[in-house]
PDB file of C-alpha atoms in Angstrom:
ATOM      1  CA  SER J   1      15.319 -41.372 -25.672  1.00 48.00           C
ATOM      2  CA  SER J   2      18.558 -40.361 -27.332  1.00 50.00           C
ATOM      3  CA  ARG J   3      21.632 -42.399 -26.606  1.00 56.00           C
ATOM      4  CA  GLY J   4      20.305 -43.576 -23.297  1.00 57.00           C
ATOM      5  CA  GLN J   5      19.020 -40.183 -22.152  1.00 55.00           C
ATOM      6  CA  PRO J   6      15.602 -40.677 -20.443  1.00 60.00           C
ATOM      7  CA  VAL J   7      12.581 -39.304 -22.313  1.00 61.00           C
ATOM      8  CA  GLY J   8      11.462 -35.891 -21.073  1.00 61.00           C
ATOM      9  CA  ILE J   9      14.826 -34.887 -19.663  1.00 58.00           C
ATOM     10  CA  PRO J  10      16.465 -32.256 -21.895  1.00 60.00           C
ATOM     11  CA  LEU J  11      20.034 -32.691 -23.029  1.00 57.00           C
ATOM     12  CA  LEU J  12      22.489 -30.689 -20.973  1.00 57.00           C
ATOM     13  CA  GLU J  13      24.196 -28.085 -23.115  1.00 61.00           C
ATOM     14  CA  GLN J  14      27.949 -27.940 -22.615  1.00 61.00           C
ATOM     15  CA  GLU J  15      29.026 -24.464 -21.597  1.00 58.00           C
ATOM     16  CA  PRO J  16      31.559 -22.949 -24.025  1.00 58.00           C
ATOM     17  CA  GLU J  17      34.995 -22.402 -22.595  1.00 56.00           C
ATOM     18  CA  GLU J  18      35.979 -18.811 -22.113  1.00 52.00           C
ATOM     19  CA  PRO J  19      38.752 -17.750 -24.504  1.00 54.00           C
ATOM     20  CA  LEU J  20      42.107 -17.303 -22.872  1.00 54.00           C
ATOM     21  CA  GLY J  21      42.830 -13.574 -22.621  1.00 66.00           C
ATOM     22  CA  LEU J  22      46.248 -12.086 -23.262  1.00 70.00           C
ATOM     23  CA  GLY J  23      46.478 -11.163 -19.616  1.00 70.00           C
ATOM     24  CA  GLN J  24      46.247 -14.843 -18.692  1.00 75.00           C
ATOM     25  CA  LEU J  25      49.113 -15.942 -20.922  1.00 79.00           C
ATOM     26  CA  PRO J  26      52.388 -16.990 -19.312  1.00 85.00           C
ATOM     27  CA  THR J  27      55.060 -14.337 -19.596  1.00 85.00           C
ATOM     28  CA  GLU J  28      57.016 -16.236 -22.259  1.00 88.00           C
ATOM     29  CA  LEU J  29      53.944 -16.585 -24.518  1.00 89.00           C
ATOM     30  CA  LEU J  30      52.840 -12.988 -23.998  1.00 89.00           C
ATOM     31  CA  GLU J  31      56.339 -11.802 -24.872  1.00 90.00           C
ATOM     32  CA  MET J  32      56.215 -13.898 -28.065  1.00 91.00           C
ATOM     33  CA  VAL J  33      52.862 -12.359 -29.043  1.00 90.00           C
ATOM     34  CA  LEU J  34      54.046  -8.819 -28.358  1.00 91.00           C
ATOM     35  CA  SER J  35      57.204  -9.353 -30.402  1.00 92.00           C
ATOM     36  CA  HIS J  36      55.022  -9.396 -33.548  1.00 93.00           C
ATOM     37  CA  VAL J  37      53.460  -6.011 -32.770  1.00 92.00           C
ATOM     38  CA  PRO J  38      55.030  -3.036 -34.645  1.00 94.00           C
ATOM     39  CA  PRO J  39      57.559  -1.218 -32.422  1.00 93.00           C
ATOM     40  CA  HIS J  40      55.737   2.129 -32.588  1.00 93.00           C
ATOM     41  CA  VAL J  41      52.553   0.434 -31.307  1.00 94.00           C
ATOM     42  CA  LEU J  42      54.476  -1.299 -28.518  1.00 93.00           C
ATOM     43  CA  LEU J  43      55.955   1.997 -27.357  1.00 91.00           C
ATOM     44  CA  GLY J  44      52.931   4.184 -27.935  1.00 90.00           C
ATOM     45  CA  ARG J  45      50.010   1.946 -26.894  1.00 91.00           C
ATOM     46  CA  CYS J  46      50.898  -1.466 -25.510  1.00 90.00           C
ATOM     47  CA  ARG J  47      53.126   0.015 -22.846  1.00 89.00           C
ATOM     48  CA  ARG J  48      50.104   1.872 -21.419  1.00 89.00           C
ATOM     49  CA  VAL J  49      47.851  -1.180 -21.038  1.00 89.00           C
ATOM     50  CA  CYS J  50      49.020  -2.215 -17.579  1.00 90.00           C
ATOM     51  CA  ARG J  51      52.095  -2.454 -15.395  1.00 90.00           C
ATOM     52  CA  ARG J  52      52.890  -5.980 -16.602  1.00 90.00           C
ATOM     53  CA  TRP J  53      52.865  -4.936 -20.273  1.00 90.00           C
ATOM     54  CA  ARG J  54      54.915  -1.852 -19.471  1.00 90.00           C
ATOM     55  CA  ASP J  55      57.564  -3.982 -17.770  1.00 90.00           C
ATOM     56  CA  LEU J  56      57.705  -6.327 -20.770  1.00 90.00           C
ATOM     57  CA  VAL J  57      58.059  -3.455 -23.250  1.00 91.00           C
ATOM     58  CA  ASP J  58      60.811  -1.908 -21.121  1.00 89.00           C
ATOM     59  CA  CYS J  59      62.687  -5.219 -20.865  1.00 87.00           C
ATOM     60  CA  GLN J  60      65.565  -6.012 -23.237  1.00 88.00           C
ATOM     61  CA  ALA J  61      64.384  -9.594 -23.814  1.00 89.00           C
ATOM     62  CA  LEU J  62      61.431  -8.491 -25.976  1.00 91.00           C
ATOM     63  CA  TRP J  63      63.568  -6.212 -28.142  1.00 92.00           C
ATOM     64  CA  LEU J  64      66.341  -8.784 -28.505  1.00 91.00           C
ATOM     65  CA  SER J  65      63.850 -11.178 -30.089  1.00 92.00           C
ATOM     66  CA  ILE J  66      62.719  -8.385 -32.438  1.00 93.00           C
ATOM     67  CA  LEU J  67      66.336  -7.562 -33.297  1.00 91.00           C
ATOM     68  CA  ALA J  68      67.075 -11.210 -34.073  1.00 91.00           C
ATOM     69  CA  ARG J  69      64.111 -11.359 -36.461  1.00 91.00           C
ATOM     70  CA  ASP J  70      64.025  -7.919 -38.097  1.00 89.00           C
ATOM     71  CA  HIS J  71      67.774  -7.151 -38.058  1.00 88.00           C
ATOM     72  CA  ALA J  72      69.181 -10.629 -38.500  1.00 89.00           C
ATOM     73  CA  ALA J  73      72.369  -9.469 -40.248  1.00 88.00           C
ATOM     74  CA  LEU J  74      73.077  -6.820 -37.606  1.00 89.00           C
ATOM     75  CA  SER J  75      72.009  -8.760 -34.529  1.00 87.00           C
ATOM     76  CA  PRO J  76      75.344 -10.590 -33.935  1.00 87.00           C
ATOM     77  CA  VAL J  77      77.195  -7.244 -33.949  1.00 89.00           C
ATOM     78  CA  LEU J  78      74.599  -5.341 -31.924  1.00 88.00           C
ATOM     79  CA  ARG J  79      74.543  -8.000 -29.204  1.00 87.00           C
ATOM     80  CA  THR J  80      78.224  -7.368 -28.463  1.00 90.00           C
ATOM     81  CA  CYS J  81      77.572  -3.768 -27.384  1.00 90.00           C
ATOM     82  CA  LEU J  82      74.168  -3.828 -25.698  1.00 88.00           C
ATOM     83  CA  PRO J  83      73.212  -1.470 -22.869  1.00 86.00           C
ATOM     84  CA  ALA J  84      73.413  -2.990 -19.405  1.00 78.00           C
ATOM     85  CA  ASP J  85      70.360  -4.988 -18.266  1.00 73.00           C
ATOM     86  CA  ASP J  86      69.747  -2.500 -15.466  1.00 70.00           C
ATOM     87  CA  ASP J  87      70.207   0.523 -17.718  1.00 71.00           C
ATOM     88  CA  PRO J  88      68.076   3.345 -16.261  1.00 62.00           C
ATOM     89  CA  ARG J  89      67.161   4.547 -19.763  1.00 68.00           C
ATOM     90  CA  PRO J  90      64.007   2.588 -20.677  1.00 63.00           C
ATOM     91  CA  ARG J  91      63.245   1.479 -24.211  1.00 78.00           C
ATOM     92  CA  VAL J  92      66.712   2.189 -25.632  1.00 88.00           C
ATOM     93  CA  LEU J  93      66.544  -0.833 -27.916  1.00 90.00           C
ATOM     94  CA  GLY J  94      62.893  -0.085 -28.605  1.00 91.00           C
ATOM     95  CA  ARG J  95      63.747   3.322 -30.053  1.00 91.00           C
ATOM     96  CA  PHE J  96      66.347   1.659 -32.302  1.00 93.00           C
ATOM     97  CA  CYS J  97      63.811  -0.909 -33.571  1.00 92.00           C
ATOM     98  CA  GLU J  98      61.192   1.802 -34.084  1.00 92.00           C
ATOM     99  CA  ARG J  99      63.378   4.295 -35.937  1.00 92.00           C
ATOM    100  CA  ARG J 100      65.530   1.754 -37.842  1.00 93.00           C
ATOM    101  CA  PRO J 101      68.383   4.265 -38.210  1.00 95.00           C
ATOM    102  CA  ILE J 102      70.935   1.948 -39.835  1.00 94.00           C
ATOM    103  CA  GLY J 103      71.336   2.546 -43.564  1.00 93.00           C
ATOM    104  CA  ARG J 104      68.853   5.399 -43.992  1.00 94.00           C
ATOM    105  CA  ASN J 105      69.466   9.093 -44.539  1.00 95.00           C
ATOM    106  CA  LEU J 106      69.243  10.762 -41.127  1.00 96.00           C
ATOM    107  CA  LEU J 107      69.000  14.291 -42.550  1.00 91.00           C
ATOM    108  CA  ARG J 108      65.509  15.726 -42.532  1.00 88.00           C
ATOM    109  CA  ASN J 109      64.219  17.186 -45.791  1.00 80.00           C
ATOM    110  CA  PRO J 110      67.550  16.580 -47.614  1.00 78.00           C
ATOM    111  CA  ARG J 111      66.403  18.292 -50.830  1.00 70.00           C
ATOM    112  CA  GLY J 112      65.381  21.496 -49.088  1.00 64.00           C
ATOM    113  CA  LEU J 113      61.729  21.320 -50.103  1.00 62.00           C
ATOM    114  CA  ALA J 114      58.690  22.884 -48.435  1.00 58.00           C
ATOM    115  CA  GLY J 115      60.444  26.063 -47.425  1.00 56.00           C
ATOM    116  CA  PHE J 116      63.583  24.337 -46.144  1.00 63.00           C
ATOM    117  CA  LEU J 117      61.899  22.818 -43.119  1.00 67.00           C
ATOM    118  CA  LYS J 118      64.316  21.194 -40.647  1.00 72.00           C
ATOM    119  CA  TRP J 119      67.239  23.243 -42.000  1.00 73.00           C
ATOM    120  CA  THR J 120      68.770  26.293 -40.375  1.00 77.00           C
ATOM    121  CA  VAL J 121      69.301  28.653 -43.310  1.00 71.00           C
ATOM    122  CA  LEU J 122      71.457  31.730 -42.634  1.00 68.00           C
ATOM    123  CA  SER J 123      72.389  34.678 -44.821  1.00 61.00           C
ATOM    124  CA  SER J 124      75.326  37.074 -44.661  1.00 55.00           C
ATOM    125  CA  GLU J 125      73.102  40.141 -45.006  1.00 53.00           C
ATOM    126  CA  ASP J 126      73.078  40.877 -41.274  1.00 47.00           C
ATOM    127  CA  GLY J 127      76.086  39.009 -39.944  1.00 49.00           C
ATOM    128  CA  TRP J 128      74.766  35.528 -40.723  1.00 46.00           C
ATOM    129  CA  ALA J 129      71.207  36.049 -39.535  1.00 47.00           C
ATOM    130  CA  ALA J 130      68.389  33.569 -39.996  1.00 50.00           C
ATOM    131  CA  GLU J 131      66.739  33.933 -43.390  1.00 47.00           C
ATOM    132  CA  GLU J 132      62.965  34.196 -43.077  1.00 49.00           C
ATOM    133  CA  GLU J 133      61.339  36.649 -45.470  1.00 44.00           C
ATOM    134  CA  ASN J 134      63.665  37.026 -48.449  1.00 43.00           C
ATOM    135  CA  LEU J 135      63.626  33.408 -49.601  1.00 47.00           C
ATOM    136  CA  GLU J 136      61.897  32.002 -52.658  1.00 47.00           C
ATOM    137  CA  VAL J 137      62.030  28.324 -53.630  1.00 46.00           C
ATOM    138  CA  ILE J 138      62.425  27.416 -57.313  1.00 45.00           C
ATOM    139  CA  PRO J 139      62.219  23.867 -58.747  1.00 46.00           C
ATOM    140  CA  SER J 140      65.463  22.944 -60.462  1.00 45.00           C
ATOM    141  CA  ALA J 141      67.154  19.910 -61.975  1.00 40.00           C
ATOM    142  CA  TYR J 142      66.748  16.330 -60.775  1.00 37.00           C
ATOM    143  CA  MET J 143      67.666  15.929 -57.085  1.00 39.00           C
ATOM    144  CA  LEU J 144      68.259  19.681 -56.814  1.00 46.00           C
ATOM    145  CA  THR J 145      66.363  22.642 -55.451  1.00 52.00           C
ATOM    146  CA  SER J 146      67.346  26.298 -55.669  1.00 52.00           C
ATOM    147  CA  PHE J 147      66.379  29.358 -53.748  1.00 49.00           C
ATOM    148  CA  LEU J 148      66.608  32.991 -54.785  1.00 48.00           C
ATOM    149  CA  SER J 149      67.868  35.716 -52.510  1.00 50.00           C
ATOM    150  CA  ALA J 150      69.426  39.141 -52.674  1.00 50.00           C
ATOM    151  CA  CYS J 151      72.112  38.187 -50.145  1.00 54.00           C
ATOM    152  CA  ARG J 152      75.677  37.334 -51.059  1.00 64.00           C
ATOM    153  CA  GLY J 153      76.404  34.436 -48.707  1.00 68.00           C
ATOM    154  CA  TYR J 154      74.297  31.533 -47.515  1.00 71.00           C
ATOM    155  CA  HIS J 155      74.675  28.418 -45.525  1.00 75.00           C
ATOM    156  CA  LYS J 156      72.305  25.637 -44.522  1.00 80.00           C
ATOM    157  CA  LYS J 157      72.877  23.489 -41.477  1.00 86.00           C
ATOM    158  CA  GLN J 158      71.465  20.550 -39.526  1.00 91.00           C
ATOM    159  CA  VAL J 159      72.748  19.068 -36.266  1.00 94.00           C
ATOM    160  CA  LEU J 160      71.715  15.430 -35.781  1.00 96.00           C
ATOM    161  CA  ASP J 161      71.298  13.965 -32.294  1.00 96.00           C
ATOM    162  CA  LEU J 162      72.373  10.342 -32.803  1.00 96.00           C
ATOM    163  CA  GLU J 163      70.804   9.093 -29.573  1.00 94.00           C
ATOM    164  CA  LYS J 164      67.438  10.578 -30.538  1.00 93.00           C
ATOM    165  CA  GLU J 165      67.799   8.863 -33.899  1.00 94.00           C
ATOM    166  CA  GLY J 166      67.913   5.486 -32.111  1.00 93.00           C
ATOM    167  CA  PHE J 167      71.584   4.795 -31.377  1.00 94.00           C
ATOM    168  CA  TRP J 168      72.712   4.083 -27.829  1.00 93.00           C
ATOM    169  CA  PRO J 169      76.096   5.157 -26.362  1.00 92.00           C
ATOM    170  CA  GLU J 170      77.545   1.647 -26.149  1.00 93.00           C
ATOM    171  CA  LEU J 171      76.918   1.150 -29.871  1.00 93.00           C
ATOM    172  CA  LEU J 172      78.287   4.570 -30.805  1.00 95.00           C
ATOM    173  CA  ASP J 173      81.469   3.876 -28.803  1.00 94.00           C
ATOM    174  CA  SER J 174      81.882   0.269 -29.926  1.00 93.00           C
ATOM    175  CA  GLY J 175      84.094   0.947 -32.960  1.00 92.00           C
ATOM    176  CA  LYS J 176      81.638  -1.088 -35.039  1.00 92.00           C
ATOM    177  CA  ILE J 177      79.905   1.726 -36.904  1.00 94.00           C
ATOM    178  CA  GLU J 178      80.894   4.236 -39.562  1.00 96.00           C
ATOM    179  CA  ILE J 179      79.247   7.466 -40.674  1.00 97.00           C
ATOM    180  CA  CYS J 180      78.984   8.167 -44.419  1.00 96.00           C
ATOM    181  CA  VAL J 181      78.278  11.744 -45.546  1.00 96.00           C
ATOM    182  CA  SER J 182      77.722  13.168 -49.011  1.00 92.00           C
ATOM    183  CA  ASP J 183      76.504  16.218 -50.866  1.00 87.00           C
ATOM    184  CA  TRP J 184      76.039  17.176 -54.529  1.00 77.00           C
ATOM    185  CA  ARG J 185      77.641  20.308 -55.958  1.00 65.00           C
ATOM    186  CA  ASN J 186      75.462  21.928 -58.566  1.00 59.00           C
ATOM    187  CA  ASP J 187      77.686  23.240 -61.372  1.00 53.00           C
ATOM    188  CA  GLN J 188      74.825  25.036 -63.112  1.00 52.00           C
ATOM    189  CA  GLN J 189      74.587  28.046 -60.818  1.00 53.00           C
ATOM    190  CA  GLY J 190      73.161  31.307 -62.101  1.00 59.00           C
ATOM    191  CA  THR J 191      76.213  33.145 -60.736  1.00 65.00           C
ATOM    192  CA  ASP J 192      79.875  32.398 -60.015  1.00 73.00           C
ATOM    193  CA  CYS J 193      80.080  30.870 -56.539  1.00 75.00           C
ATOM    194  CA  ILE J 194      82.374  29.309 -53.963  1.00 78.00           C
ATOM    195  CA  TYR J 195      81.054  26.100 -52.402  1.00 81.00           C
ATOM    196  CA  GLN J 196      82.145  24.725 -49.022  1.00 84.00           C
ATOM    197  CA  LEU J 197      81.027  21.597 -47.155  1.00 89.00           C
ATOM    198  CA  THR J 198      81.821  21.107 -43.461  1.00 93.00           C
ATOM    199  CA  VAL J 199      80.820  18.023 -41.454  1.00 96.00           C
ATOM    200  CA  GLN J 200      81.723  17.738 -37.769  1.00 97.00           C
ATOM    201  CA  LEU J 201      81.372  14.886 -35.288  1.00 97.00           C
ATOM    202  CA  LEU J 202      80.550  16.299 -31.856  1.00 97.00           C
ATOM    203  CA  ASP J 203      80.502  14.946 -28.304  1.00 97.00           C
ATOM    204  CA  ALA J 204      77.703  15.334 -25.741  1.00 95.00           C
ATOM    205  CA  ASN J 205      78.786  18.940 -25.121  1.00 95.00           C
ATOM    206  CA  GLN J 206      79.016  19.536 -28.896  1.00 94.00           C
ATOM    207  CA  ALA J 207      82.793  19.856 -28.811  1.00 96.00           C
ATOM    208  CA  ILE J 208      84.439  18.793 -32.103  1.00 97.00           C
ATOM    209  CA  LEU J 209      85.917  15.276 -32.119  1.00 97.00           C
ATOM    210  CA  ASP J 210      86.460  14.918 -35.873  1.00 96.00           C
ATOM    211  CA  HIS J 211      85.630  16.813 -39.036  1.00 96.00           C
ATOM    212  CA  PHE J 212      85.607  16.686 -42.814  1.00 95.00           C
ATOM    213  CA  SER J 213      86.062  19.961 -44.653  1.00 91.00           C
ATOM    214  CA  PRO J 214      87.510  19.818 -48.184  1.00 87.00           C
ATOM    215  CA  LEU J 215      88.954  22.925 -49.773  1.00 80.00           C
ATOM    216  CA  PRO J 216      86.413  25.497 -51.013  1.00 79.00           C
ATOM    217  CA  PHE J 217      85.380  24.663 -54.558  1.00 75.00           C
ATOM    218  CA  PRO J 218      84.724  27.341 -57.225  1.00 74.00           C
ATOM    219  CA  ILE J 219      81.598  26.907 -59.345  1.00 71.00           C
ATOM    220  CA  TRP J 220      81.535  28.988 -62.534  1.00 69.00           C
ATOM    221  CA  LYS J 221      78.056  29.735 -63.823  1.00 67.00           C
ATOM    222  CA  TRP J 222      76.649  27.456 -66.478  1.00 59.00           C
ATOM    223  CA  ARG J 223      80.075  25.880 -66.986  1.00 59.00           C
ATOM    224  CA  ASN J 224      79.180  22.181 -66.718  1.00 55.00           C
ATOM    225  CA  SER J 225      76.116  20.029 -67.088  1.00 51.00           C
ATOM    226  CA  VAL J 226      76.888  17.577 -64.274  1.00 56.00           C
ATOM    227  CA  SER J 227      76.584  17.775 -60.500  1.00 61.00           C
ATOM    228  CA  PRO J 228      79.656  16.166 -58.904  1.00 72.00           C
ATOM    229  CA  GLN J 229      79.276  14.415 -55.579  1.00 80.00           C
ATOM    230  CA  VAL J 230      81.535  15.043 -52.600  1.00 86.00           C
ATOM    231  CA  SER J 231      81.543  12.304 -49.960  1.00 91.00           C
ATOM    232  CA  HIS J 232      83.472  11.035 -46.954  1.00 95.00           C
ATOM    233  CA  VAL J 233      83.353   8.068 -44.553  1.00 96.00           C
ATOM    234  CA  PHE J 234      84.138   8.512 -40.872  1.00 97.00           C
ATOM    235  CA  SER J 235      85.509   5.157 -39.678  1.00 93.00           C
ATOM    236  CA  ASN J 236      87.261   4.213 -36.432  1.00 89.00           C
ATOM    237  CA  LEU J 237      85.118   6.756 -34.610  1.00 91.00           C
ATOM    238  CA  LYS J 238      86.489   8.307 -31.454  1.00 92.00           C
ATOM    239  CA  LYS J 239      84.567   7.481 -28.295  1.00 94.00           C
ATOM    240  CA  GLY J 240      82.018  10.065 -27.303  1.00 96.00           C
ATOM    241  CA  VAL J 241      80.473  10.929 -30.685  1.00 97.00           C
ATOM    242  CA  ARG J 242      76.849  11.938 -30.058  1.00 97.00           C
ATOM    243  CA  TYR J 243      76.044  14.546 -32.747  1.00 98.00           C
ATOM    244  CA  VAL J 244      76.729  15.140 -36.444  1.00 97.00           C
ATOM    245  CA  SER J 245      76.794  18.740 -37.707  1.00 96.00           C
ATOM    246  CA  PHE J 246      76.239  19.012 -41.481  1.00 95.00           C
ATOM    247  CA  GLU J 247      76.780  22.439 -43.029  1.00 90.00           C
ATOM    248  CA  CYS J 248      76.987  23.727 -46.621  1.00 83.00           C
ATOM    249  CA  CYS J 249      78.099  27.270 -47.437  1.00 82.00           C
ATOM    250  CA  ILE J 250      77.902  29.130 -50.744  1.00 77.00           C
ATOM    251  CA  TRP J 251      79.341  32.580 -51.411  1.00 75.00           C
ATOM    252  CA  ASP J 252      78.235  34.487 -54.486  1.00 71.00           C
ATOM    253  CA  LEU J 253      81.194  36.126 -56.256  1.00 70.00           C
ATOM    254  CA  GLU J 254      79.266  38.540 -58.466  1.00 67.00           C
ATOM    255  CA  PHE J 255      77.140  40.269 -55.831  1.00 58.00           C
ATOM    256  CA  ARG J 256      74.796  42.029 -58.210  1.00 55.00           C
ATOM    257  CA  ASN J 257      71.924  44.134 -56.933  1.00 47.00           C
ATOM    258  CA  GLU J 258      69.343  41.530 -57.794  1.00 50.00           C
ATOM    259  CA  GLN J 259      68.291  38.103 -56.634  1.00 48.00           C
ATOM    260  CA  TYR J 260      70.626  35.155 -56.919  1.00 50.00           C
ATOM    261  CA  GLY J 261      70.060  31.468 -57.594  1.00 50.00           C
ATOM    262  CA  ILE J 262      71.801  29.176 -55.101  1.00 51.00           C
ATOM    263  CA  SER J 263      71.363  25.412 -54.972  1.00 57.00           C
ATOM    264  CA  VAL J 264      70.258  23.292 -52.063  1.00 55.00           C
ATOM    265  CA  THR J 265      71.225  19.749 -53.002  1.00 65.00           C
ATOM    266  CA  ASN J 266      70.386  16.200 -52.004  1.00 76.00           C
ATOM    267  CA  SER J 267      72.608  15.771 -48.943  1.00 87.00           C
ATOM    268  CA  SER J 268      72.905  12.638 -46.812  1.00 93.00           C
ATOM    269  CA  VAL J 269      74.241  11.342 -43.498  1.00 96.00           C
ATOM    270  CA  ILE J 270      74.048   7.538 -43.279  1.00 97.00           C
ATOM    271  CA  VAL J 271      75.267   5.324 -40.416  1.00 96.00           C
ATOM    272  CA  GLN J 272      76.398   1.786 -41.250  1.00 94.00           C
ATOM    273  CA  VAL J 273      77.410  -1.146 -39.049  1.00 91.00           C
ATOM    274  CA  CYS J 274      80.782  -2.688 -39.902  1.00 88.00           C
ATOM    275  CA  LEU J 275      79.893  -6.365 -40.289  1.00 78.00           C
ATOM    276  CA  SER J 276      83.439  -7.583 -40.955  1.00 70.00           C
TER     277      SER J 276
END
């Protein structure tokens, strides 16, 4: 016998307990577990598991806990201008947590690499037509890229959709954010040029609400060895700002019958939260 168990009677094996599945967790515990999953996985995979998980991912409570942990400095400000609980737009806060748009450059391909992807590049050859064939990229100085063309005037442009970048209307209209823009003028052009920067803040219909457009700046070829920066901060934003249009124009003053070198510089559009 063993510990009083009669001889010949086998010991009863205790059945192992089944592990508790995620689907069996109380809502509060499941929400806590999901809050540690990367936002892009929550939106792209977890939301498809079942209706219960979808409802949790679409709920503000999950994203508020992620905001409090991953954006601790911003959370007190962001909580004062949250979307309504019954907002029909699902995953508004989720897109913000996924894209993390505060403090990063929202412009795509700011140095104009890889054939100027994400930029609309126009030339004056045919009444400001899109440049497709007559464009050759040349590596240049640090933070700069040049292209060659036989056209006299060029401009590059991007229009940023702030809501797609992760901002929601209540935050954009809260008066608690500012938009910082900058560009670098390259003073080592191969020809004499006129440089012009124009930045516009647009509403949902892309009507202009505010703009920054300093006077055109002459750049004389090979005159200087530095690349001055031009910058501006849009503060006290008007309500309704939904887009930022960023456009640089360069006009060649020599207009020779050969290709020109025109810079595409390291531009930036950065949104900051006013913590004070």
